[in-house]
Coordinates of N, CA and C and ligand atoms in Angstrom, one line a residue:
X1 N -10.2 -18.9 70.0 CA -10.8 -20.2 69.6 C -11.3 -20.9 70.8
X2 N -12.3 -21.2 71.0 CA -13.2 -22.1 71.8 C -12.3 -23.6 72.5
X3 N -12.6 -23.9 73.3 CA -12.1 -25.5 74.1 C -12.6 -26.6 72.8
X4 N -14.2 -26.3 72.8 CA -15.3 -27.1 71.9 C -14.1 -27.0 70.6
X5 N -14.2 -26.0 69.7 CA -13.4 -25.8 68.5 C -12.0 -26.8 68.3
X6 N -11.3 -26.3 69.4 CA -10.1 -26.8 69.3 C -9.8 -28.5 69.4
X7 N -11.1 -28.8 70.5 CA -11.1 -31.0 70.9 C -11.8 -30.9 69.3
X8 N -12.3 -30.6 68.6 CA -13.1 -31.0 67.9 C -11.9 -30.7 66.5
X9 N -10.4 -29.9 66.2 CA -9.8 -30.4 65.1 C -8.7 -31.1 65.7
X10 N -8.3 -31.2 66.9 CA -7.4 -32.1 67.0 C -8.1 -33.6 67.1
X11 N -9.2 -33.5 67.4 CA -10.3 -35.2 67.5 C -9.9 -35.8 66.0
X12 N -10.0 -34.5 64.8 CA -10.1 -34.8 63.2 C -8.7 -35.1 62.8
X13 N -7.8 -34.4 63.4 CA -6.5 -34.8 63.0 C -5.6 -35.7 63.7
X14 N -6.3 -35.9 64.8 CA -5.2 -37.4 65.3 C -5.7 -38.6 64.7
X15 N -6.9 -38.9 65.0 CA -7.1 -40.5 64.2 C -6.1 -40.7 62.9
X16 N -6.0 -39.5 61.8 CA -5.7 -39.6 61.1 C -4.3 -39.5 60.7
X17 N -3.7 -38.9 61.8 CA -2.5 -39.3 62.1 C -2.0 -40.6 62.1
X18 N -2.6 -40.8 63.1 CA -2.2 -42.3 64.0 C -2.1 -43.3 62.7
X19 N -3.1 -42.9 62.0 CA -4.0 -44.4 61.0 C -2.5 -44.0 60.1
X20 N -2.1 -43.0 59.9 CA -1.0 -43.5 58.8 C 0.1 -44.0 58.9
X21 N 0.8 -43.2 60.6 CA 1.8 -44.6 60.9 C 1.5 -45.9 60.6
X22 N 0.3 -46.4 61.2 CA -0.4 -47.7 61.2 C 0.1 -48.7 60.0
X23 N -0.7 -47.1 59.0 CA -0.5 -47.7 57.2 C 0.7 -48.0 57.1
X24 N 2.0 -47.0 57.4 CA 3.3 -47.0 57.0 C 3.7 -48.6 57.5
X25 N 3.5 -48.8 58.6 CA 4.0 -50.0 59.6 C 3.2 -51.4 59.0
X26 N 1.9 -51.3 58.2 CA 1.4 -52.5 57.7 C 2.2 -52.3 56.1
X27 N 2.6 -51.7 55.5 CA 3.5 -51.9 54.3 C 4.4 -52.0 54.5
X28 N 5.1 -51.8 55.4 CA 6.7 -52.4 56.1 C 6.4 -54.0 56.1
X29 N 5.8 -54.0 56.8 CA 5.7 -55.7 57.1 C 4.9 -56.6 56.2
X30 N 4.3 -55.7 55.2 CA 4.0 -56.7 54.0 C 5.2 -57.1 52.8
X31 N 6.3 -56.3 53.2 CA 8.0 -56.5 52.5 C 8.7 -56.7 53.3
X32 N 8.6 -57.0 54.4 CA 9.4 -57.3 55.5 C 10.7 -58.4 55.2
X33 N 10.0 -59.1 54.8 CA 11.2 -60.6 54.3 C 12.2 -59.5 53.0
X34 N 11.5 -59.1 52.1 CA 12.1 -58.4 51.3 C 13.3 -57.8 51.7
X35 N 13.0 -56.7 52.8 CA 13.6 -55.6 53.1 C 14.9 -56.6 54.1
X36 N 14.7 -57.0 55.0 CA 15.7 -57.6 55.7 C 15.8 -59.1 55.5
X37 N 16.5 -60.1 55.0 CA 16.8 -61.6 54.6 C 15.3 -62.6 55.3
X38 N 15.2 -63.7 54.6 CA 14.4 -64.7 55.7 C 14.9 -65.1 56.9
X39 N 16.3 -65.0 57.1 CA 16.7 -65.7 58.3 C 16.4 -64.6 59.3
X40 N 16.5 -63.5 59.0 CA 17.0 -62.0 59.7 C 15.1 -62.1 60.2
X41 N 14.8 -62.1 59.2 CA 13.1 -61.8 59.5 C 12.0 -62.9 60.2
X42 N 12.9 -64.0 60.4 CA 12.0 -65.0 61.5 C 12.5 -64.4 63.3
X43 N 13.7 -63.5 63.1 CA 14.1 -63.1 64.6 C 13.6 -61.6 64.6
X44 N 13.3 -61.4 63.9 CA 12.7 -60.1 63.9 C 11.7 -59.3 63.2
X45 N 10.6 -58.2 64.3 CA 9.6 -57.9 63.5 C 9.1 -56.7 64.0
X46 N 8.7 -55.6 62.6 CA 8.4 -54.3 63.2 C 7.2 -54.5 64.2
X47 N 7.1 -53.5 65.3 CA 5.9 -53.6 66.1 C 5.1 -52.1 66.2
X48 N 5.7 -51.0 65.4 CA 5.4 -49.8 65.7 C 5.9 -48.6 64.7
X49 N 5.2 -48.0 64.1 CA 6.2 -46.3 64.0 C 5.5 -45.2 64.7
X50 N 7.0 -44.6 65.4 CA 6.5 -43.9 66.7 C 7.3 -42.2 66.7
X51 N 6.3 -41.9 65.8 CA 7.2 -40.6 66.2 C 8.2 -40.5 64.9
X52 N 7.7 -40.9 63.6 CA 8.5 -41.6 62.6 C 10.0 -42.2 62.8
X53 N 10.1 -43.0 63.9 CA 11.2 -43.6 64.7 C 10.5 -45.7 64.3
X54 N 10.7 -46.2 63.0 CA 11.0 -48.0 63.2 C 11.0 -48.5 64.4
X55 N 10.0 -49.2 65.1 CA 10.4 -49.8 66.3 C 10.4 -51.8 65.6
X56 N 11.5 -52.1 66.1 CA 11.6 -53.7 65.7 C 12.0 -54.7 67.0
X57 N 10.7 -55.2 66.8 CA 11.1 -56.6 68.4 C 11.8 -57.7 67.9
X58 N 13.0 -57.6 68.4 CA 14.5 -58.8 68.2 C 14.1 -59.8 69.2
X59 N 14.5 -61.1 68.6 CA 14.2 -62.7 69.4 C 15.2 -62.6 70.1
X60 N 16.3 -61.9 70.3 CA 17.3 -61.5 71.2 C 18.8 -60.5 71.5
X61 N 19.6 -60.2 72.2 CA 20.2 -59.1 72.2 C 21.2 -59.6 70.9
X62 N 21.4 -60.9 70.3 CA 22.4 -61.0 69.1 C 21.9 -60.7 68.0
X63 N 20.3 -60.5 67.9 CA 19.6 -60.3 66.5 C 19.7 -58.9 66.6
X64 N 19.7 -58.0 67.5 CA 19.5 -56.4 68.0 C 21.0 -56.0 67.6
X65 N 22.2 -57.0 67.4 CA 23.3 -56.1 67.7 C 23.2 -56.9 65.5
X66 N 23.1 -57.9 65.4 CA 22.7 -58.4 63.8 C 22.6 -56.8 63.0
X67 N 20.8 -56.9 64.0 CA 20.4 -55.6 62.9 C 21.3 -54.1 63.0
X68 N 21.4 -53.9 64.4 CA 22.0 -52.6 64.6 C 23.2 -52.3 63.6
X69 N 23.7 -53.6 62.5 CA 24.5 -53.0 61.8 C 24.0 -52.6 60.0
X70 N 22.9 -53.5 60.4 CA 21.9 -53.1 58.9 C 21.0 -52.0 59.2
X71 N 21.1 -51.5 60.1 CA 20.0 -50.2 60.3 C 20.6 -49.6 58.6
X72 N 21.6 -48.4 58.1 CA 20.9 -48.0 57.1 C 20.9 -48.4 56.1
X73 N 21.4 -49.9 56.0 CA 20.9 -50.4 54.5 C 18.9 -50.6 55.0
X74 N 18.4 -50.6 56.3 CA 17.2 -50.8 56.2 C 16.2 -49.6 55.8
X75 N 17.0 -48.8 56.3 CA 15.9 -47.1 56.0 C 16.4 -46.7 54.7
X76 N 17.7 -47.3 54.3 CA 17.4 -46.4 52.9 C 16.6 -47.5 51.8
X77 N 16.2 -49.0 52.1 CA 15.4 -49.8 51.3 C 14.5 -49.3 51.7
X78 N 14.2 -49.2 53.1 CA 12.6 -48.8 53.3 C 11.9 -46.9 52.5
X79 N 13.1 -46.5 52.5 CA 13.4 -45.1 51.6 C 12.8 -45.3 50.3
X80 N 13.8 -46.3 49.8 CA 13.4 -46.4 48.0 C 12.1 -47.6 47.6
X81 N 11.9 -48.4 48.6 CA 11.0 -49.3 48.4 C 9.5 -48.6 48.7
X82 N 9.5 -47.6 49.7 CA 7.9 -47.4 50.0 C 7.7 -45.9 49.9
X83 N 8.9 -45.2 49.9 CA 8.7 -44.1 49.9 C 8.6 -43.1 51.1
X84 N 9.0 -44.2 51.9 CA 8.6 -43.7 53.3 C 10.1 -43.1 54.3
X85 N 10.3 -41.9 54.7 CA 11.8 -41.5 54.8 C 11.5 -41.9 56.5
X86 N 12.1 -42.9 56.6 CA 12.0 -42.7 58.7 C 13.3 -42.1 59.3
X87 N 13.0 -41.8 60.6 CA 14.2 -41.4 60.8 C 15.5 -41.8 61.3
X88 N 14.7 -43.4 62.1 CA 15.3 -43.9 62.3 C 15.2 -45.2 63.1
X89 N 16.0 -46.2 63.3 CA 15.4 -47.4 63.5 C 15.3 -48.0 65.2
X90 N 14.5 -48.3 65.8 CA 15.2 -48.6 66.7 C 14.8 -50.1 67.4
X91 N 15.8 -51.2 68.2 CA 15.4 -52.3 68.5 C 15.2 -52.7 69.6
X92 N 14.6 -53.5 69.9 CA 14.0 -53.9 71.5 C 13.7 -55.8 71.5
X93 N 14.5 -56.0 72.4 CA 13.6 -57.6 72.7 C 12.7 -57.4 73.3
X94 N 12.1 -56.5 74.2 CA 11.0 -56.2 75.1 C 9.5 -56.9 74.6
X95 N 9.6 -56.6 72.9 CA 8.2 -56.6 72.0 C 8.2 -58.0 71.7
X96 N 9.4 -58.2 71.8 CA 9.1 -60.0 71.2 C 8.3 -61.0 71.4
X97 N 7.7 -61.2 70.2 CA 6.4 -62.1 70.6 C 7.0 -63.7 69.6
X98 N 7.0 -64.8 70.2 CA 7.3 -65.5 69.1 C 6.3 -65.6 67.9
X99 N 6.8 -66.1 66.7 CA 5.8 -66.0 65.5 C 5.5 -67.6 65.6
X100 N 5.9 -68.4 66.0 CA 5.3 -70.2 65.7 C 4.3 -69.9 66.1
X101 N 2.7 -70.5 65.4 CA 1.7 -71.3 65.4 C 1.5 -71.9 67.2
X102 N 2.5 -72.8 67.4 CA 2.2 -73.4 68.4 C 1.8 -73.0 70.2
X103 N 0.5 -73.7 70.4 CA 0.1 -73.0 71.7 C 1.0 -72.9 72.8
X104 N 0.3 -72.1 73.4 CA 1.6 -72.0 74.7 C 1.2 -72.9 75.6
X105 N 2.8 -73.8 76.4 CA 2.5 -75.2 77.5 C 2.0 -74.2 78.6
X106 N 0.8 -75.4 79.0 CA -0.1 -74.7 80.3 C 0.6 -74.6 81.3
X107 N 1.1 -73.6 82.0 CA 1.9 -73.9 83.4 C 0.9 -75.1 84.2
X108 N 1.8 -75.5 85.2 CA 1.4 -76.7 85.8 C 0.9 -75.9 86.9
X109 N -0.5 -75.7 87.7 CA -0.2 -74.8 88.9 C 0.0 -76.2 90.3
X110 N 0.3 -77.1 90.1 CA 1.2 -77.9 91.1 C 2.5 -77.7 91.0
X111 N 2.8 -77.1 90.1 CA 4.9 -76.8 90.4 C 4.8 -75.5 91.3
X112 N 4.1 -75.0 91.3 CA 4.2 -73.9 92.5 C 3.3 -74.3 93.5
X113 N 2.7 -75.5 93.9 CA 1.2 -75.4 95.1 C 2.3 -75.6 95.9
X114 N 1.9 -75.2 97.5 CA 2.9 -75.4 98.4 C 2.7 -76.1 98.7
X115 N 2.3 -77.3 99.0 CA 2.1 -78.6 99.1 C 3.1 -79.5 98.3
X116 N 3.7 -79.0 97.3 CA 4.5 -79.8 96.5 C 5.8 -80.0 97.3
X117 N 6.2 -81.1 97.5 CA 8.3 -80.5 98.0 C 9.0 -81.1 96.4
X118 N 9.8 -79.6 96.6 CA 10.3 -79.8 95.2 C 11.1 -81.0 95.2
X119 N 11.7 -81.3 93.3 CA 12.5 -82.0 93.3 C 12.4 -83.5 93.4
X120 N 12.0 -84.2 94.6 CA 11.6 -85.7 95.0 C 10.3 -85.9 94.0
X121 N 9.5 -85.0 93.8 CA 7.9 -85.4 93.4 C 7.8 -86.3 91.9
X122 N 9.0 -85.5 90.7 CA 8.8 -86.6 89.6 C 9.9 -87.7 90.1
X123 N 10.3 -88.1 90.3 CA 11.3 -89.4 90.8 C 10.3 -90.3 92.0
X124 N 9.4 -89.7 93.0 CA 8.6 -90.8 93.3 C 7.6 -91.1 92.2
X125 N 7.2 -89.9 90.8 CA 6.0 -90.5 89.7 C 6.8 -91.4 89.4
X126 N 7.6 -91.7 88.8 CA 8.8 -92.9 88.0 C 8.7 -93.3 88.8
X127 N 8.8 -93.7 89.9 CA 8.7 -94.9 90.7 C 7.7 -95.6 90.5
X128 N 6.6 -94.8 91.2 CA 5.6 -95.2 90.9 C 4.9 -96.4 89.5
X129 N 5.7 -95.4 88.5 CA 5.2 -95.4 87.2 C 5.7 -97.4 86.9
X130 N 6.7 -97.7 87.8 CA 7.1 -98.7 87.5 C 6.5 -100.0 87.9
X131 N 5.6 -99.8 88.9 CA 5.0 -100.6 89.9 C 3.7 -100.9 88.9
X132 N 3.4 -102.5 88.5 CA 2.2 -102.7 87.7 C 1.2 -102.9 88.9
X133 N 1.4 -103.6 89.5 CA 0.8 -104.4 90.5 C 0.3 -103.3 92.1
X134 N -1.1 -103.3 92.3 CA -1.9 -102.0 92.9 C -0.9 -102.5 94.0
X135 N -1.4 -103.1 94.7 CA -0.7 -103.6 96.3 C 0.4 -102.7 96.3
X136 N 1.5 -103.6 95.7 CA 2.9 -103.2 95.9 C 3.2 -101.9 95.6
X137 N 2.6 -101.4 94.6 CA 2.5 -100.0 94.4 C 2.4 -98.8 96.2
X138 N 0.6 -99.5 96.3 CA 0.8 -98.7 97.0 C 1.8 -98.9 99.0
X139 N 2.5 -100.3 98.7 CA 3.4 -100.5 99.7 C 4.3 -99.5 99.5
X140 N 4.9 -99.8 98.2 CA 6.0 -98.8 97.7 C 5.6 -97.2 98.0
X141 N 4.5 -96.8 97.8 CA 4.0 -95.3 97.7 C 4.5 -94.8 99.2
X142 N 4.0 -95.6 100.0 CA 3.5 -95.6 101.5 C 5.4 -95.3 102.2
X143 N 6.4 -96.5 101.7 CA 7.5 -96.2 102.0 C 8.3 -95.3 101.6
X144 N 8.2 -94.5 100.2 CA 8.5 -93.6 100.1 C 8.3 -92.4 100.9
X145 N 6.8 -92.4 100.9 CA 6.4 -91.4 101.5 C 6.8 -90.7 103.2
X146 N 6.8 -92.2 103.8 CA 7.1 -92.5 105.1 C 8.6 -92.2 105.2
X147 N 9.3 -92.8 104.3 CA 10.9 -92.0 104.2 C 11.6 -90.5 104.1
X148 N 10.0 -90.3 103.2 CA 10.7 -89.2 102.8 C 10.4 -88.0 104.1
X149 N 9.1 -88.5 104.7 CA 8.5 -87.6 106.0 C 9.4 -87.0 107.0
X150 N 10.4 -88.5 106.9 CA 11.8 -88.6 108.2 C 12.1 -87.3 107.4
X151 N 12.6 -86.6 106.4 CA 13.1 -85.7 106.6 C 12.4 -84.7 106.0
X152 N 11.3 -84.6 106.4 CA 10.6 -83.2 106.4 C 10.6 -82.8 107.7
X153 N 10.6 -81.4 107.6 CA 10.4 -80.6 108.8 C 8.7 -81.0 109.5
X154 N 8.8 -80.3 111.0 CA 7.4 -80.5 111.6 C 6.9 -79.6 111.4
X155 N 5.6 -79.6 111.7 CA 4.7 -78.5 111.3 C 5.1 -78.1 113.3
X156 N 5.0 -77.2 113.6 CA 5.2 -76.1 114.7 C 4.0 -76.4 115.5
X157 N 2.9 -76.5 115.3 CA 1.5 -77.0 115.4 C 0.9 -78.3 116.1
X158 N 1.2 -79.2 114.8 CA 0.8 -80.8 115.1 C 1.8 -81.7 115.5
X159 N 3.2 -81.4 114.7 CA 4.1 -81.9 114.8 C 4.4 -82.8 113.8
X160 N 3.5 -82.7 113.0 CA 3.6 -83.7 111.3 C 4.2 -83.3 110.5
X161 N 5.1 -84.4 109.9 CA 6.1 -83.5 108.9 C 5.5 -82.8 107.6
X162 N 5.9 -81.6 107.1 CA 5.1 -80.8 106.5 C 6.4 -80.2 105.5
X163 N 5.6 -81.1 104.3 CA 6.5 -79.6 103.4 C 7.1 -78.8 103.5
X164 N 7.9 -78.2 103.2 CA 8.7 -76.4 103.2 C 7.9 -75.8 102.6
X165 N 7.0 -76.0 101.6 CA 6.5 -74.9 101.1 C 5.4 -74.4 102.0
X166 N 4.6 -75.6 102.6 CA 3.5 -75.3 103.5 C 4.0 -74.7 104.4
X167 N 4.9 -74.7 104.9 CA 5.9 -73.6 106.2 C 5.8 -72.3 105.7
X168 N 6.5 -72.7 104.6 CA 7.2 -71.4 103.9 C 5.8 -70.0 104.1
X169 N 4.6 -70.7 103.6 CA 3.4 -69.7 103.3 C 2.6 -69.9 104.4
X170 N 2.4 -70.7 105.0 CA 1.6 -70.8 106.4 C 2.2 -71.0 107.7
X171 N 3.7 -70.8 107.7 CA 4.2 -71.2 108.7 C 3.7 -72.3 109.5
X172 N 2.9 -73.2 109.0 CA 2.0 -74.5 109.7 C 1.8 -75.5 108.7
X173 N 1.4 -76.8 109.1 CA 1.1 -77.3 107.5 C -0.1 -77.1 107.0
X174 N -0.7 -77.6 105.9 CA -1.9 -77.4 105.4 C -2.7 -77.8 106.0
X175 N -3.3 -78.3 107.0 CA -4.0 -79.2 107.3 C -4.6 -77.6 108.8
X176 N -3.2 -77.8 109.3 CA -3.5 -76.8 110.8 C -3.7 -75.4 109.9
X177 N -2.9 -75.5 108.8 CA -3.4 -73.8 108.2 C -5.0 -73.6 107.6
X178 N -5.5 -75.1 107.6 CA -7.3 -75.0 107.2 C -8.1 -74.6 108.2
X179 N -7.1 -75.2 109.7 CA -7.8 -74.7 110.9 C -8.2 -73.5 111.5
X180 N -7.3 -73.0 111.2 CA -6.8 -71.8 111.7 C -8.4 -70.3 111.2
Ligands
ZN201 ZN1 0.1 -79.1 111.6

């Protein structure tokens, strides 16, 4: 038999493979609440059949040890409900994707800029935030800031107090690390 011959029935019989796990795994999950309770089935959800091996992503290792004891009340419903004999079930938090609707919070990329010093930065916004009046505000800003400088480290460089983070990544502060 030919190279040509042979890519060309395994090309015809894998798609077709594949597509019916697929199928098996989209009729699981259209009984899914069925097969395992509503509470069970908001922590958990098939992601796969692999090898006719159930793969199910658990919201955590207590919903994984939950199911691990319903595994064969699962295969033998999934047995008499679809007809489908698997061999066996297996769980992973790895796959877990949450199911809420709601978008994901944008990381802040100021909680990691090195420029930030942790910790002090929301307690001088509240400060801030309390000050109606511009002036005193920015008196207040000015002595914070001035306070807080007394204990920052120097930049190695200029000699200005600098962040840790700016140390941390430029061994200099930002200012001499633009120079540079
Ligand atoms: Zn400097």
């Amino acid at each position: 038999m030919s190279f040509e011959r042979l890519h060309a029935i395994l090309g015809a019989i894998e798609p077709h493979y594949q597509s019916s796990e697929r199928q098996q795994l989209q009729r699981i999950l259209e009984i899914w609440h069925e097969i395992v309770n509503d509470a069970i089935a908001d922590h958990a959800q098939p992601t796969a059949i692999q090898r006719n091996i159930l793969e199910v992503a658990t919201e955590s290792p207590v919903w994984t040890q939950t199911l691990v004891f319903e595994r064969p009340r699962l295969l033998k419903k999934i047995r008499e409900r679809l007809a489908i004999d698997l061999s066996d079930v297996r769980f992973s938090t790895v796959q877990w994707r949450p199911q809420t609707a709601e978008t994901p919070v944008e990381s802040d990329p100021w909680q990691s800029h090195p420029s930030r010093i942790p910790e002090q930065s929301s307690e001088v916004q509240t400060q801030l935030a309390l000050f109606s009046n511009a002036k005193s505000s920015f008196d207040r800003w000015s002595s914070i800031v001035q306070s807080r400088a007394q204990h920052l480290p120097l930049c190695p460089e200029c000699g200005s107090p600098t962040p840790p983070g700016e140390l941390d990544r430029w061994s200099v502060c930002a200012i001499c690390a633009a120079k540079c």
